[in-house]
Each structure stands twice: as structure tokens, then as C-alpha cells.
Amino acid sequence: MTRDADSLTNALRKDGFLVDALGNATGRDMSRAIDRLKARVHLNSVVLVYFGGHGIQSDGQNYLIPVDAKIWSEEDVRRQGLSIDRLLSELKTCGARVRLVVLEASRRNPYERRFRTYSHGLAPMQTSENALILSSAAPGQIVEDPSELRSQLMTALLTQMESPKGIEDVFNNARDAVVAATQGQQIPVVSSTLTERVNLWAPRAGVPSASVGSAAGSRRK
């Protein structure tokens, strides 16, 4: 399913942002997309990465899993998955001033019976300076695939993006909207180490004030 990724991509492009979108990404696709993103990053860049798909935690870190991964052990996760911590670190090294991440990857681990440890959902996020992460569920919790056109999180996020406000307010308000819509059954988590107020849509008229690169992955079918 690529509907959430497509919706976010269309919303960002409508506002004039530079977006690199992928669907059903293989490991090679993901590596190339990250390389393209890092090549575009310059000093003071604001970078947004979205991923919708399977995320698996291993040894306290979270990995995004490509559609062609062959997972038989936790070692395979670390070798074939994309480490979120490593990605954030690499973007910072490239000069990104602010790093934003939206994760819809809190799913049942389809390989759990092959692992020695429990690993549903994602591990707690440890963010470095000037990073902001919105995850669809609390650590260790899972979210089932939506039957609606879009997920609860994406619906709330797109609604919040319609009016100019700080990105941290956008993420926090989207979290609160999901909690209300699901009557507390789904509680997204916002992890922030922002040291400044970031408003991607100010001013609304004219050219956006920040350039955003988005690597949008899709869920497995």
C-alpha cells in the first residue's frame, strides 16, 4: 500500500517542496534514495524522511526493512535493514540543520518466531540534537493496517499541515488527534530534541522557506 506515502508526497509537492518518493522499495532502492538525499543536503537544510512499512527493533535500535529482505535472524535485520539512528547521524554529518522523521512502521514482526527475543513494534527513539520524530505508536506497540483510504496518523498529519504552524506543533497536534479518534487505542509518540522553532510553511505565499527531501517507502502488500 502506497496511499499514505502518495498523500504526503502530493501535499509536500503542492507546497513547492522537493520530494523523492519510492514505492515497494528494495534494499538497493533505499540505499540509492538515501544517497540522493544526502547529496542534496547542504548546510542549514531541513530534511524530512517518511517511511511506511515494516520496522523491526534489534538490540535497542530500529531498522526499516526493504521489501526484498531475507530475514532469518536478528543479524539479518541489522545487515539488511536501514538503521534510523545511522540515517539521522549521516544526515547531520552532511550538514542538515534539522532532521524530521515520520514513521508508520509499528507493526507485528513477521519474523518473530525466528528471533530469540520479543520484538513487536519499535524501540524507544534516542534522537540527537535538532531532530524530531513522529512514530505511529508507543514503543513495543503495534498498529494494524488501515481499512480506510489513509491511516489515522496520515489523516491527522495532513489536516495539521493545512494551516501554518511550527512543525513540532503539527506533530503534537496530529498525535493528539489520533488518540482522540481511536479513543486511546493508538497513541503516537513524538520525540523531540529541537533547539529552535521550525515552520516549514512560513510564509505560505511564494516560495517555501525550507527545502525538504522526503524518502517515502511503502508497506508490503
Backbone as numpy.savetxt, mean C-alpha at the origin, in Angstrom:
# Nx Ny Nz CAx CAy CAz Cx Cy Cz
-8.31 -9.58 -9.16 -9.14 -8.39 -9.16 -8.27 -7.14 -9.16
-8.57 -6.24 -10.08 -7.77 -5.03 -10.20 -8.61 -3.78 -10.00
-9.85 -3.93 -9.57 -10.75 -2.77 -9.51 -10.28 -1.69 -8.55
-9.78 -2.08 -7.37 -9.30 -1.09 -6.40 -8.10 -0.34 -6.96
-7.15 -1.08 -7.55 -5.96 -0.44 -8.12 -6.36 0.50 -9.26
-7.29 0.06 -10.11 -7.74 0.89 -11.22 -8.41 2.16 -10.71
-9.22 2.04 -9.68 -9.92 3.20 -9.13 -8.95 4.23 -8.59
-7.95 3.78 -7.84 -6.96 4.70 -7.29 -6.12 5.31 -8.40
-5.72 4.49 -9.37 -4.94 4.99 -10.49 -5.69 6.09 -11.23
-6.96 5.86 -11.53 -7.76 6.85 -12.25 -7.91 8.13 -11.46
-8.11 8.02 -10.15 -8.28 9.20 -9.31 -7.00 10.04 -9.29
-5.85 9.39 -9.17 -4.58 10.11 -9.13 -4.26 10.75 -10.48
-4.48 10.01 -11.55 -4.21 10.56 -12.88 -5.13 11.73 -13.20
-6.36 11.66 -12.73 -7.30 12.76 -12.94 -6.79 14.03 -12.31
-6.08 13.91 -11.19 -5.52 15.08 -10.52 -4.13 15.44 -11.04
-3.66 14.74 -12.08 -2.41 15.13 -12.73 -1.17 14.45 -12.21
-1.32 13.40 -11.40 -0.16 12.73 -10.85 0.38 11.68 -11.83
1.67 11.46 -11.76 2.34 10.45 -12.56 2.16 9.09 -11.88
1.56 8.14 -12.60 1.23 6.84 -12.00 1.73 5.70 -12.89
2.35 4.73 -12.26 2.78 3.50 -12.94 1.96 2.37 -12.34
1.04 1.80 -13.14 0.10 0.80 -12.61 0.39 -0.57 -13.19
0.29 -1.60 -12.34 0.50 -2.98 -12.75 -0.69 -3.83 -12.30
-0.99 -4.87 -13.07 -2.01 -5.83 -12.68 -1.46 -7.23 -12.76
-1.83 -8.07 -11.76 -1.36 -9.45 -11.72 0.16 -9.53 -11.93
0.87 -8.77 -11.13 2.31 -8.59 -11.31 3.12 -9.82 -10.90
4.04 -10.21 -11.76 5.01 -11.25 -11.43 6.15 -10.64 -10.62
7.03 -11.47 -10.12 8.18 -10.96 -9.40 9.02 -10.04 -10.27
9.21 -10.40 -11.51 9.99 -9.57 -12.43 9.28 -8.25 -12.70
7.94 -8.30 -12.86 7.17 -7.07 -13.05 7.35 -6.13 -11.87
7.26 -6.68 -10.67 7.37 -5.85 -9.48 8.75 -5.24 -9.36
9.78 -6.00 -9.66 11.15 -5.49 -9.59 11.36 -4.35 -10.58
10.85 -4.53 -11.79 11.00 -3.49 -12.81 10.22 -2.24 -12.44
9.03 -2.41 -11.87 8.23 -1.26 -11.47 8.94 -0.47 -10.37
9.51 -1.17 -9.41 10.23 -0.49 -8.33 11.46 0.22 -8.88
12.16 -0.39 -9.83 13.32 0.26 -10.44 12.89 1.54 -11.17
11.76 1.49 -11.89 11.27 2.69 -12.58 10.90 3.77 -11.58
10.26 3.36 -10.50 9.87 4.33 -9.48 11.09 4.99 -8.87
12.09 4.20 -8.51 13.30 4.77 -7.90 14.03 5.69 -8.86
13.99 5.38 -10.15 14.66 6.21 -11.14 13.99 7.59 -11.26
12.70 7.66 -10.95 11.97 8.93 -11.06 12.05 9.76 -9.78
12.44 9.12 -8.69 12.49 9.83 -7.41 13.63 10.83 -7.41
13.34 12.01 -6.94 14.38 13.03 -6.79 14.27 13.63 -5.40
15.22 14.47 -5.05 15.21 15.09 -3.73 13.89 15.84 -3.53
13.25 15.61 -2.40 11.98 16.23 -2.03 10.77 15.59 -2.68
10.94 14.43 -3.34 9.78 13.74 -3.91 8.84 13.25 -2.81
7.55 13.23 -3.15 6.54 12.57 -2.33 6.09 11.35 -3.13
6.27 10.16 -2.56 6.02 8.92 -3.28 4.91 8.13 -2.61
3.96 7.65 -3.42 2.87 6.82 -2.92 2.92 5.46 -3.60
2.90 4.40 -2.79 2.87 3.03 -3.30 1.60 2.36 -2.80
0.84 1.77 -3.72 -0.35 1.00 -3.35 -0.14 -0.46 -3.75
-0.58 -1.37 -2.88 -0.54 -2.78 -3.22 -1.81 -3.45 -2.73
-2.47 -4.17 -3.64 -3.62 -4.98 -3.28 -3.34 -6.42 -3.68
-3.24 -7.30 -2.74 -2.90 -8.69 -3.03 -2.57 -9.44 -1.77
-1.72 -10.45 -1.89 -1.32 -11.24 -0.73 -0.06 -10.66 -0.09
-0.15 -10.40 1.21 1.01 -10.03 1.99 1.25 -11.10 3.04
2.49 -11.45 3.27 2.82 -12.49 4.25 3.90 -11.98 5.19
3.70 -12.20 6.48 4.71 -11.80 7.46 5.66 -12.96 7.73
6.92 -12.61 7.92 7.94 -13.60 8.26 9.02 -12.93 9.09
9.30 -13.48 10.26 10.31 -12.91 11.16 10.04 -11.44 11.46
8.77 -11.08 11.61 8.41 -9.73 11.99 8.40 -8.72 10.87
8.71 -9.16 9.64 8.67 -8.26 8.50 7.56 -8.68 7.55
7.11 -7.74 6.72 6.02 -7.99 5.79 6.52 -8.02 4.35
6.02 -8.99 3.61 6.44 -9.18 2.22 5.23 -9.20 1.31
5.34 -8.51 0.18 4.31 -8.51 -0.84 4.63 -9.63 -1.83
3.64 -10.46 -2.13 3.88 -11.69 -2.89 3.43 -11.54 -4.34
4.34 -11.75 -5.30 3.96 -11.70 -6.72 3.12 -12.91 -7.11
2.40 -12.82 -8.23 1.47 -13.88 -8.60 2.18 -15.18 -9.01
3.45 -15.09 -9.39 4.16 -16.29 -9.85 5.06 -16.90 -8.77
4.92 -16.44 -7.54 5.78 -16.95 -6.46 5.50 -18.42 -6.19
6.54 -19.17 -5.91 6.43 -20.58 -5.53 6.84 -20.67 -4.06
5.84 -20.72 -3.19 6.08 -20.63 -1.76 5.90 -22.00 -1.11
6.99 -22.53 -0.57 6.95 -23.79 0.17 7.45 -23.62 1.60
8.08 -22.49 1.87 8.62 -22.24 3.21 8.72 -20.75 3.44
8.99 -20.36 4.69 9.17 -18.94 4.98 10.39 -18.38 4.28
11.38 -19.21 4.03 12.55 -18.76 3.29 12.17 -18.33 1.88
11.21 -19.03 1.27 10.73 -18.65 -0.06 10.05 -17.29 -0.03
9.34 -17.01 1.06 8.69 -15.71 1.22 9.73 -14.60 1.21
10.78 -14.79 1.97 11.82 -13.76 2.07 12.61 -13.62 0.78
12.73 -14.71 0.03 13.51 -14.66 -1.20 12.69 -14.14 -2.39
11.42 -14.50 -2.46 10.62 -14.14 -3.62 9.69 -12.95 -3.39
9.41 -12.64 -2.11 8.52 -11.53 -1.82 9.26 -10.20 -1.82
8.49 -9.12 -1.86 9.05 -7.77 -1.80 8.88 -7.24 -0.38
9.99 -6.99 0.29 9.97 -6.49 1.66 9.51 -5.03 1.68
8.47 -4.75 2.45 7.99 -3.37 2.57 9.05 -2.51 3.24
9.68 -3.04 4.29 10.71 -2.27 4.99 11.86 -1.91 4.04
12.27 -2.88 3.24 13.37 -2.63 2.30 12.97 -1.59 1.26
11.72 -1.69 0.76 11.25 -0.72 -0.23 11.26 0.69 0.33
10.76 0.87 1.54 10.75 2.19 2.16 12.16 2.72 2.35
13.07 1.85 2.75 14.46 2.25 2.94 15.10 2.68 1.61
14.84 1.92 0.56 15.42 2.24 -0.74 14.88 3.56 -1.28
13.60 3.82 -1.08 13.02 5.08 -1.55 13.61 6.26 -0.78
13.87 6.06 0.51 14.50 7.12 1.29 15.91 7.38 0.79
16.65 6.32 0.49 18.02 6.46 -0.02 18.03 7.19 -1.36
16.98 6.96 -2.17 16.90 7.62 -3.48 16.59 9.11 -3.36
16.17 9.56 -2.17 15.91 10.97 -1.97 14.47 11.34 -1.69
13.58 10.35 -1.63 12.17 10.65 -1.37 12.02 11.32 -0.01
11.38 12.49 0.00 11.20 13.20 1.26 10.09 12.57 2.09
9.00 12.18 1.42 7.86 11.59 2.09 7.48 10.31 1.37
7.26 9.24 2.14 6.89 7.95 1.56 5.54 7.53 2.12
4.60 7.29 1.21 3.23 6.92 1.56 2.94 5.53 1.02
2.28 4.70 1.83 1.96 3.34 1.41 0.53 3.02 1.80
-0.21 2.43 0.85 -1.55 1.91 1.12 -1.52 0.42 0.84
-1.84 -0.40 1.85 -1.75 -1.84 1.73 -3.11 -2.51 1.93
-3.56 -3.22 0.92 -4.72 -4.09 1.07 -4.21 -5.52 0.91
-3.48 -5.96 1.90 -2.78 -7.25 1.81 -2.96 -8.10 3.05
-3.94 -7.76 3.88 -4.18 -8.51 5.12 -5.13 -9.67 4.83
-4.58 -10.72 4.27 -5.39 -11.86 3.85 -4.92 -13.14 4.53
-5.74 -14.17 4.38 -5.34 -15.49 4.88 -4.10 -15.94 4.13
-3.17 -16.50 4.86 -1.95 -17.02 4.25 -2.26 -18.37 3.60
-2.28 -18.43 2.27 -2.64 -19.70 1.62 -1.58 -20.79 1.79
-0.42 -20.41 2.31 0.67 -21.37 2.48 0.92 -21.71 3.94
0.02 -21.32 4.84 0.29 -21.40 6.27 0.60 -22.83 6.73
-0.03 -23.82 6.15 0.22 -25.19 6.59 1.64 -25.64 6.30
2.32 -24.91 5.44 3.71 -25.26 5.12 4.69 -24.58 6.06
4.19 -23.66 6.90 5.05 -22.88 7.78 5.05 -23.47 9.19
6.08 -23.13 9.93 6.19 -23.58 11.31 5.49 -22.65 12.29
5.20 -21.42 11.83 4.61 -20.43 12.73 3.34 -19.84 12.14
2.48 -19.30 13.02 1.24 -18.64 12.61 1.59 -17.35 11.87
0.88 -17.09 10.76 1.28 -15.90 9.99 0.13 -15.25 9.25
-1.11 -15.35 9.76 -2.21 -14.64 9.11 -1.99 -13.14 9.17
-2.44 -12.42 8.13 -2.36 -10.98 8.14 -0.92 -10.49 8.12
-0.74 -9.24 8.51 0.56 -8.61 8.48 1.11 -8.38 9.89
2.42 -8.20 9.97 3.06 -7.87 11.23 2.95 -6.37 11.48
3.13 -5.90 12.72 3.12 -4.46 12.99 4.16 -3.75 12.14
3.79 -2.57 11.64 4.67 -1.80 10.78 5.65 -0.97 11.61
6.92 -1.02 11.23 7.94 -0.19 11.85 8.42 0.82 10.79
7.91 2.03 10.86 8.21 3.02 9.83 9.36 3.92 10.23
10.19 4.27 9.25 11.26 5.22 9.50 10.73 6.64 9.31
11.58 7.62 9.49 11.15 9.02 9.48 10.45 9.43 8.20
9.37 10.21 8.37 8.59 10.80 7.28 7.97 9.74 6.37
7.36 8.74 6.99 6.62 7.72 6.26 5.22 7.61 6.86
4.27 7.22 6.01 2.88 7.08 6.44 2.30 5.85 5.75
1.79 4.90 6.54 1.28 3.65 6.00 -0.17 3.46 6.45
-1.03 3.15 5.48 -2.41 2.79 5.76 -2.59 1.32 5.38
-2.89 0.49 6.36 -3.09 -0.94 6.13 -4.55 -1.29 6.37
-5.08 -2.23 5.62 -6.51 -2.52 5.65 -6.98 -3.17 6.94
-6.06 -3.70 7.75 -6.47 -4.36 8.99 -5.37 -4.29 10.03
-5.75 -4.55 11.28 -4.79 -4.57 12.37 -3.83 -5.74 12.20
-2.66 -5.68 12.84 -1.70 -6.79 12.75 -2.34 -8.13 13.10
-2.07 -9.13 12.26 -2.58 -10.46 12.51 -4.03 -10.69 12.11
-4.72 -9.63 11.70 -6.12 -9.75 11.30 -6.22 -9.89 9.79
-7.34 -10.45 9.32 -7.53 -10.65 7.89 -8.79 -9.95 7.41
-8.81 -9.63 6.10 -9.96 -9.03 5.46 -10.30 -9.88 4.24
-11.54 -10.33 4.16 -11.95 -11.16 3.04 -12.11 -10.29 1.79
-11.97 -10.90 0.62 -12.16 -10.17 -0.62 -13.58 -9.62 -0.69
-13.74 -8.38 -1.18 -15.07 -7.76 -1.20 -15.95 -8.34 -2.29
-17.25 -8.35 -2.02 -18.22 -8.74 -3.05 -18.72 -7.51 -3.81
-18.46 -6.32 -3.27 -18.87 -5.09 -3.91 -17.88 -4.70 -5.00
-18.20 -3.60 -5.69 -17.34 -3.11 -6.76 -15.95 -2.77 -6.26
-15.89 -2.15 -5.06 -14.61 -1.79 -4.45 -14.60 -2.23 -3.00
-13.39 -2.32 -2.45 -13.26 -2.67 -1.04 -13.73 -1.52 -0.17
-14.02 -1.82 1.09 -14.41 -0.78 2.04 -13.31 0.27 2.16
-12.06 -0.19 2.22 -10.96 0.76 2.39 -10.82 1.67 1.19
-10.88 1.13 -0.02 -10.71 1.96 -1.20 -11.88 2.93 -1.37
-13.10 2.47 -1.07 -14.25 3.36 -1.13 -14.07 4.55 -0.20
-13.64 4.28 1.02 -13.44 5.35 2.00 -12.28 6.26 1.59
-11.21 5.68 1.08 -10.04 6.46 0.69 -10.37 7.40 -0.45
-11.06 6.92 -1.47 -11.42 7.76 -2.61 -12.35 8.89 -2.20
-13.26 8.60 -1.28 -14.16 9.64 -0.78 -13.39 10.74 -0.08
-12.42 10.37 0.75 -11.62 11.35 1.47 -10.73 12.16 0.54
-10.32 11.57 -0.57 -9.45 12.26 -1.52 -10.18 13.33 -2.32
-11.51 13.35 -2.24 -12.29 14.29 -3.04 -12.19 15.72 -2.53
-11.82 15.91 -1.28 -11.69 17.26 -0.73 -10.27 17.49 -0.25
-9.74 18.73 -0.45 -8.35 18.99 -0.08 -8.13 18.95 1.42
-7.21 18.13 1.84 -6.83 18.03 3.25 -5.49 17.33 3.33
-4.86 17.36 4.48 -3.58 16.70 4.65 -3.72 15.20 4.46
-2.68 14.56 3.91 -2.75 13.13 3.62 -2.93 12.30 4.89
-2.39 12.77 6.01 -2.59 12.03 7.26 -4.05 12.09 7.68
-4.70 13.22 7.44 -6.14 13.33 7.72 -6.93 12.41 6.79
-6.51 12.34 5.52 -7.16 11.45 4.56 -7.11 10.01 5.05
-5.93 9.55 5.44 -5.77 8.16 5.91 -6.56 7.91 7.19
-6.47 8.84 8.15 -7.17 8.65 9.42 -8.69 8.65 9.23
-9.18 9.56 8.39 -10.62 9.63 8.14 -11.11 8.39 7.40
-10.28 7.88 6.47 -10.64 6.65 5.75 -10.73 5.47 6.73
-9.77 5.39 7.64 -9.80 4.35 8.67 -11.09 4.42 9.47
-11.44 5.63 9.95 -12.63 5.79 10.78 -13.90 5.44 10.00
-13.93 5.77 8.71 -15.10 5.47 7.88 -15.27 3.96 7.71
-14.18 3.23 7.56 -14.25 1.77 7.43 -14.75 1.15 8.73
-14.24 1.62 9.85 -14.68 1.09 11.15 -16.18 1.30 11.31
-16.66 2.49 10.94 -18.09 2.78 11.07 -18.92 1.93 10.11
-18.46 1.79 8.86 -19.21 1.05 7.85 -19.31 -0.43 8.16
-18.28 -0.97 8.83 -18.27 -2.40 9.15 -18.65 -2.68 10.59
-19.08 -1.64 11.30 -19.45 -1.76 12.71 -18.34 -2.40 13.54
-17.13 -1.98 13.25 -15.98 -2.43 14.01 -15.44 -3.79 13.60
-16.00 -4.41 12.57 -15.50 -5.71 12.13 -14.16 -5.60 11.41
-13.92 -4.44 10.78 -12.64 -4.19 10.11 -12.06 -2.90 10.65
-10.85 -2.98 11.16 -10.19 -1.79 11.74 -8.85 -1.57 11.04
-8.82 -0.71 10.04 -7.53 -0.38 9.39 -6.58 0.28 10.38
-5.32 0.28 10.04 -4.30 0.86 10.91 -3.50 1.91 10.14
-3.31 3.05 10.78 -2.47 4.10 10.22 -1.19 4.19 11.05
-0.05 4.01 10.40 1.25 4.14 11.07 1.96 5.36 10.51
2.26 6.31 11.37 2.81 7.58 10.89 4.07 8.00 11.63
5.06 8.43 10.86 6.23 9.10 11.42 6.45 10.41 10.66
5.35 10.98 10.12 5.47 12.23 9.38 5.95 13.34 10.31
6.86 14.13 9.80 7.38 15.26 10.56 6.89 16.59 9.98
5.97 16.50 9.02 5.44 17.70 8.38 4.03 17.41 7.90
3.28 18.46 7.63 1.94 18.29 7.05 2.09 18.18 5.53
1.51 17.13 4.96 1.61 16.89 3.53 0.22 16.94 2.93
0.01 17.85 1.98 -1.26 17.97 1.28 -0.99 17.81 -0.21
-1.35 16.65 -0.75 -1.07 16.37 -2.16 -1.95 17.14 -3.11
-3.06 17.69 -2.61 -4.02 18.32 -3.51 -4.11 19.82 -3.31
-3.08 20.45 -2.80 -3.10 21.91 -2.60 -2.02 22.55 -3.47
-2.37 23.54 -4.31 -3.74 23.99 -4.56 -4.46 23.06 -5.52
-5.80 22.98 -5.44 -6.56 22.09 -6.31 -6.52 22.57 -7.75
-6.54 23.86 -7.96 -6.52 24.40 -9.32 -5.10 24.40 -9.86
-4.95 23.98 -11.10 -3.63 24.00 -11.71 -2.86 22.73 -11.47
-1.54 22.80 -11.59 -0.68 21.63 -11.49 -0.55 21.20 -10.05
-0.66 19.89 -9.76 -0.48 19.41 -8.38 0.86 19.83 -7.81
0.91 19.98 -6.50 2.12 20.48 -5.86 3.16 19.41 -5.64
2.81 18.14 -5.86 3.77 17.07 -5.63 3.65 16.03 -6.72
4.75 15.37 -7.03 4.75 14.29 -8.01 4.71 12.96 -7.28
3.78 12.12 -7.66 3.58 10.86 -6.95 3.76 9.69 -7.90
4.57 8.74 -7.49 4.69 7.49 -8.24 3.93 6.41 -7.51
3.10 5.66 -8.20 2.30 4.62 -7.56 2.52 3.29 -8.27
3.01 2.31 -7.54 3.12 0.96 -8.09 1.90 0.18 -7.58
0.97 -0.09 -8.46 -0.30 -0.69 -8.05 -0.34 -2.15 -8.44
-0.31 -3.02 -7.45 -0.40 -4.44 -7.72 -1.82 -4.92 -7.58
-2.13 -6.10 -8.07 -3.50 -6.60 -8.01 -3.60 -7.85 -7.15
-4.83 -8.17 -6.75 -5.05 -9.40 -6.02 -4.96 -10.58 -6.97
-4.69 -11.73 -6.37 -4.77 -12.95 -7.16 -6.21 -13.24 -7.47
-6.46 -13.82 -8.60 -7.84 -14.17 -8.96 -8.24 -15.47 -8.27
